[in-house]
PDB file of C-alpha atoms in Angstrom:
ATOM      1  CA  MET N   1    -120.241  58.954 -52.335  1.00  0.00           C
ATOM      2  CA  ALA N   2    -122.161  58.934 -55.634  1.00  0.00           C
ATOM      3  CA  ILE N   3    -120.790  55.560 -56.830  1.00  0.00           C
ATOM      4  CA  THR N   4    -121.182  52.131 -55.224  1.00  0.00           C
ATOM      5  CA  LEU N   5    -119.227  49.299 -56.863  1.00  0.00           C
ATOM      6  CA  VAL N   6    -120.490  45.721 -56.500  1.00  0.00           C
ATOM      7  CA  ASN N   7    -119.920  42.194 -57.744  1.00  0.00           C
ATOM      8  CA  PRO N   8    -123.382  40.583 -57.745  1.00  0.00           C
ATOM      9  CA  GLU N   9    -123.854  36.925 -56.945  1.00  0.00           C
ATOM     10  CA  GLY N  10    -124.054  34.897 -60.128  1.00  0.00           C
ATOM     11  CA  LEU N  11    -121.296  36.858 -61.894  1.00  0.00           C
ATOM     12  CA  PRO N  12    -117.583  36.145 -61.591  1.00  0.00           C
ATOM     13  CA  GLU N  13    -115.451  38.282 -59.294  1.00  0.00           C
ATOM     14  CA  ILE N  14    -112.728  39.943 -61.350  1.00  0.00           C
ATOM     15  CA  ASP N  15    -109.799  41.498 -59.480  1.00  0.00           C
ATOM     16  CA  ALA N  16    -109.268  44.290 -62.000  1.00  0.00           C
ATOM     17  CA  TYR N  17    -112.816  45.709 -61.837  1.00  0.00           C
ATOM     18  CA  ARG N  18    -116.293  45.378 -60.349  1.00  0.00           C
ATOM     19  CA  GLN N  19    -119.203  44.165 -62.457  1.00  0.00           C
ATOM     20  CA  VAL N  20    -121.649  46.961 -61.555  1.00  0.00           C
ATOM     21  CA  ALA N  21    -121.488  50.633 -60.615  1.00  0.00           C
ATOM     22  CA  ILE N  22    -124.574  52.124 -58.987  1.00  0.00           C
ATOM     23  CA  ALA N  23    -124.619  55.898 -59.487  1.00  0.00           C
ATOM     24  CA  THR N  24    -126.735  58.159 -57.302  1.00  0.00           C
ATOM     25  CA  GLY N  25    -125.255  61.544 -58.169  1.00  0.00           C
ATOM     26  CA  SER N  26    -126.605  64.336 -60.288  1.00  0.00           C
ATOM     27  CA  ARG N  27    -123.599  65.541 -62.339  1.00  0.00           C
ATOM     28  CA  LEU N  28    -121.930  63.485 -65.049  1.00  0.00           C
ATOM     29  CA  VAL N  29    -118.278  63.874 -66.016  1.00  0.00           C
ATOM     30  CA  PHE N  30    -117.139  62.477 -69.358  1.00  0.00           C
ATOM     31  CA  VAL N  31    -113.370  62.246 -69.753  1.00  0.00           C
ATOM     32  CA  ALA N  32    -112.084  62.048 -73.311  1.00  0.00           C
ATOM     33  CA  GLY N  33    -109.874  59.102 -74.136  1.00  0.00           C
ATOM     34  CA  GLN N  34    -106.503  59.732 -72.525  1.00  0.00           C
ATOM     35  CA  VAL N  35    -103.313  58.544 -74.187  1.00  0.00           C
ATOM     36  CA  ALA N  36     -99.716  58.456 -72.913  1.00  0.00           C
ATOM     37  CA  TRP N  37     -98.949  62.123 -73.496  1.00  0.00           C
ATOM     38  CA  ASP N  38     -97.223  64.358 -71.000  1.00  0.00           C
ATOM     39  CA  ALA N  39     -98.402  67.960 -70.544  1.00  0.00           C
ATOM     40  CA  ASP N  40     -96.402  69.014 -73.610  1.00  0.00           C
ATOM     41  CA  GLY N  41     -97.954  66.378 -75.891  1.00  0.00           C
ATOM     42  CA  VAL N  42     -94.872  64.151 -75.884  1.00  0.00           C
ATOM     43  CA  THR N  43     -95.562  60.397 -75.797  1.00  0.00           C
ATOM     44  CA  VAL N  44     -94.396  58.720 -72.591  1.00  0.00           C
ATOM     45  CA  GLY N  45     -93.202  55.104 -72.740  1.00  0.00           C
ATOM     46  CA  ALA N  46     -92.944  54.576 -76.488  1.00  0.00           C
ATOM     47  CA  GLY N  47     -93.140  50.822 -77.117  1.00  0.00           C
ATOM     48  CA  ASP N  48     -93.831  50.073 -73.416  1.00  0.00           C
ATOM     49  CA  LEU N  49     -97.455  49.068 -72.759  1.00  0.00           C
ATOM     50  CA  ALA N  50     -97.148  49.120 -68.948  1.00  0.00           C
ATOM     51  CA  ALA N  51     -95.639  52.623 -68.977  1.00  0.00           C
ATOM     52  CA  GLN N  52     -98.332  53.881 -71.323  1.00  0.00           C
ATOM     53  CA  VAL N  53    -101.141  52.354 -69.248  1.00  0.00           C
ATOM     54  CA  GLU N  54     -99.679  54.010 -66.156  1.00  0.00           C
ATOM     55  CA  ARG N  55     -99.529  57.389 -67.896  1.00  0.00           C
ATOM     56  CA  CYS N  56    -103.075  57.029 -69.234  1.00  0.00           C
ATOM     57  CA  TYR N  57    -104.420  56.391 -65.730  1.00  0.00           C
ATOM     58  CA  LEU N  58    -102.465  59.374 -64.385  1.00  0.00           C
ATOM     59  CA  ASN N  59    -103.898  61.526 -67.179  1.00  0.00           C
ATOM     60  CA  VAL N  60    -107.427  60.311 -66.417  1.00  0.00           C
ATOM     61  CA  ALA N  61    -106.852  61.274 -62.771  1.00  0.00           C
ATOM     62  CA  THR N  62    -105.711  64.745 -63.846  1.00  0.00           C
ATOM     63  CA  ALA N  63    -108.790  65.194 -66.023  1.00  0.00           C
ATOM     64  CA  LEU N  64    -111.075  63.972 -63.222  1.00  0.00           C
ATOM     65  CA  ALA N  65    -109.471  66.397 -60.759  1.00  0.00           C
ATOM     66  CA  ALA N  66    -110.251  69.301 -63.103  1.00  0.00           C
ATOM     67  CA  ALA N  67    -113.933  68.422 -62.647  1.00  0.00           C
ATOM     68  CA  GLY N  68    -113.609  67.960 -58.880  1.00  0.00           C
ATOM     69  CA  ALA N  69    -113.705  64.175 -59.214  1.00  0.00           C
ATOM     70  CA  THR N  70    -111.468  61.205 -58.381  1.00  0.00           C
ATOM     71  CA  PHE N  71    -111.401  57.544 -59.343  1.00  0.00           C
ATOM     72  CA  ALA N  72    -113.886  56.992 -56.495  1.00  0.00           C
ATOM     73  CA  ASP N  73    -116.430  58.824 -58.678  1.00  0.00           C
ATOM     74  CA  VAL N  74    -115.808  56.778 -61.838  1.00  0.00           C
ATOM     75  CA  ALA N  75    -118.768  54.670 -62.941  1.00  0.00           C
ATOM     76  CA  LYS N  76    -117.212  53.218 -66.122  1.00  0.00           C
ATOM     77  CA  LEU N  77    -113.886  52.932 -67.906  1.00  0.00           C
ATOM     78  CA  ALA N  78    -113.232  51.969 -71.513  1.00  0.00           C
ATOM     79  CA  VAL N  79    -109.722  50.753 -72.313  1.00  0.00           C
ATOM     80  CA  TYR N  80    -108.601  50.487 -75.935  1.00  0.00           C
ATOM     81  CA  VAL N  81    -105.392  48.541 -76.628  1.00  0.00           C
ATOM     82  CA  VAL N  82    -103.697  48.251 -80.023  1.00  0.00           C
ATOM     83  CA  ASP N  83    -103.356  44.652 -81.273  1.00  0.00           C
ATOM     84  CA  TRP N  84    -104.618  43.227 -77.968  1.00  0.00           C
ATOM     85  CA  THR N  85    -103.900  39.612 -77.062  1.00  0.00           C
ATOM     86  CA  PRO N  86    -104.574  37.929 -73.705  1.00  0.00           C
ATOM     87  CA  GLY N  87    -100.799  37.602 -73.202  1.00  0.00           C
ATOM     88  CA  MET N  88    -100.675  41.387 -72.765  1.00  0.00           C
ATOM     89  CA  MET N  89    -102.753  41.256 -69.557  1.00  0.00           C
ATOM     90  CA  PRO N  90     -99.732  41.224 -67.168  1.00  0.00           C
ATOM     91  CA  LEU N  91     -98.416  44.445 -68.751  1.00  0.00           C
ATOM     92  CA  LEU N  92    -101.843  46.073 -68.503  1.00  0.00           C
ATOM     93  CA  GLN N  93    -102.121  45.054 -64.847  1.00  0.00           C
ATOM     94  CA  GLU N  94     -98.585  46.262 -64.123  1.00  0.00           C
ATOM     95  CA  GLY N  95     -99.381  49.697 -65.530  1.00  0.00           C
ATOM     96  CA  ILE N  96    -102.611  49.905 -63.530  1.00  0.00           C
ATOM     97  CA  ALA N  97    -100.799  48.854 -60.346  1.00  0.00           C
ATOM     98  CA  ARG N  98     -98.073  51.471 -60.836  1.00  0.00           C
ATOM     99  CA  ALA N  99    -100.646  54.221 -61.409  1.00  0.00           C
ATOM    100  CA  ALA N 100    -102.717  53.049 -58.439  1.00  0.00           C
ATOM    101  CA  ALA N 101     -99.646  53.204 -56.187  1.00  0.00           C
ATOM    102  CA  LYS N 102     -98.831  56.746 -57.334  1.00  0.00           C
ATOM    103  CA  LEU N 103    -102.441  57.878 -56.949  1.00  0.00           C
ATOM    104  CA  GLY N 104    -103.110  56.027 -53.696  1.00  0.00           C
ATOM    105  CA  VAL N 105    -106.257  54.431 -55.108  1.00  0.00           C
ATOM    106  CA  THR N 106    -107.547  51.106 -56.346  1.00  0.00           C
ATOM    107  CA  PRO N 107    -109.259  51.952 -59.660  1.00  0.00           C
ATOM    108  CA  VAL N 108    -111.766  49.109 -60.102  1.00  0.00           C
ATOM    109  CA  PRO N 109    -114.928  50.550 -61.686  1.00  0.00           C
ATOM    110  CA  PRO N 110    -116.692  48.495 -64.340  1.00  0.00           C
ATOM    111  CA  ALA N 111    -114.494  48.449 -67.418  1.00  0.00           C
ATOM    112  CA  SER N 112    -114.537  47.346 -71.016  1.00  0.00           C
ATOM    113  CA  LEU N 113    -111.293  46.232 -72.660  1.00  0.00           C
ATOM    114  CA  LEU N 114    -111.303  46.488 -76.434  1.00  0.00           C
ATOM    115  CA  GLY N 115    -108.621  45.486 -78.900  1.00  0.00           C
ATOM    116  CA  VAL N 116    -108.244  47.984 -81.739  1.00  0.00           C
ATOM    117  CA  ALA N 117    -106.191  48.085 -84.931  1.00  0.00           C
ATOM    118  CA  ALA N 118    -104.746  51.548 -84.263  1.00  0.00           C
ATOM    119  CA  LEU N 119    -105.128  54.738 -82.241  1.00  0.00           C
ATOM    120  CA  ASP N 120    -104.502  58.388 -83.122  1.00  0.00           C
ATOM    121  CA  VAL N 121    -100.754  58.038 -83.740  1.00  0.00           C
ATOM    122  CA  PRO N 122     -98.636  54.900 -84.221  1.00  0.00           C
ATOM    123  CA  GLU N 123     -96.692  55.280 -80.951  1.00  0.00           C
ATOM    124  CA  HIS N 124     -99.841  55.162 -78.791  1.00  0.00           C
ATOM    125  CA  LEU N 125    -100.584  51.636 -77.584  1.00  0.00           C
ATOM    126  CA  VAL N 126    -103.495  52.372 -75.240  1.00  0.00           C
ATOM    127  CA  GLU N 127    -106.270  54.898 -74.688  1.00  0.00           C
ATOM    128  CA  ILE N 128    -108.525  55.111 -71.629  1.00  0.00           C
ATOM    129  CA  GLU N 129    -111.774  57.048 -71.255  1.00  0.00           C
ATOM    130  CA  ALA N 130    -113.864  57.493 -68.127  1.00  0.00           C
ATOM    131  CA  THR N 131    -117.364  58.416 -67.066  1.00  0.00           C
ATOM    132  CA  ALA N 132    -117.798  59.724 -63.523  1.00  0.00           C
ATOM    133  CA  VAL N 133    -120.797  60.759 -61.438  1.00  0.00           C
ATOM    134  CA  LEU N 134    -120.701  63.489 -58.798  1.00  0.00           C
ATOM    135  CA  GLY N 135    -123.308  63.949 -56.053  1.00  0.00           C
TER     136      GLY N 135
END
């Protein structure tokens, strides 16, 4: 496996992600920010953050698969959420949990969560991009 995820001593353990990804592979995969579109470009879960997070993770998994990768190969995620507040965390976690159950994985690479004013279209509430490393 090209990625080892760790929580070093001296940093807090966060359930949703690991603090460090150690990459030993030789091929990088950069996945464009994925929004809650289905294959036809129709927004899934309009107004529902958990549903959109779930769809974003499923779309990231689809993009990774096209490169021969899975969430086990992801070294870093960036999550952009419109008008983020800490009270939205349960919805974010619900969406991640639903996607994880469908994918049969626990996606916990290092992640950055950024609140943004807007995304590409008003109905998109979240966008997720990934960087993966393959051996």
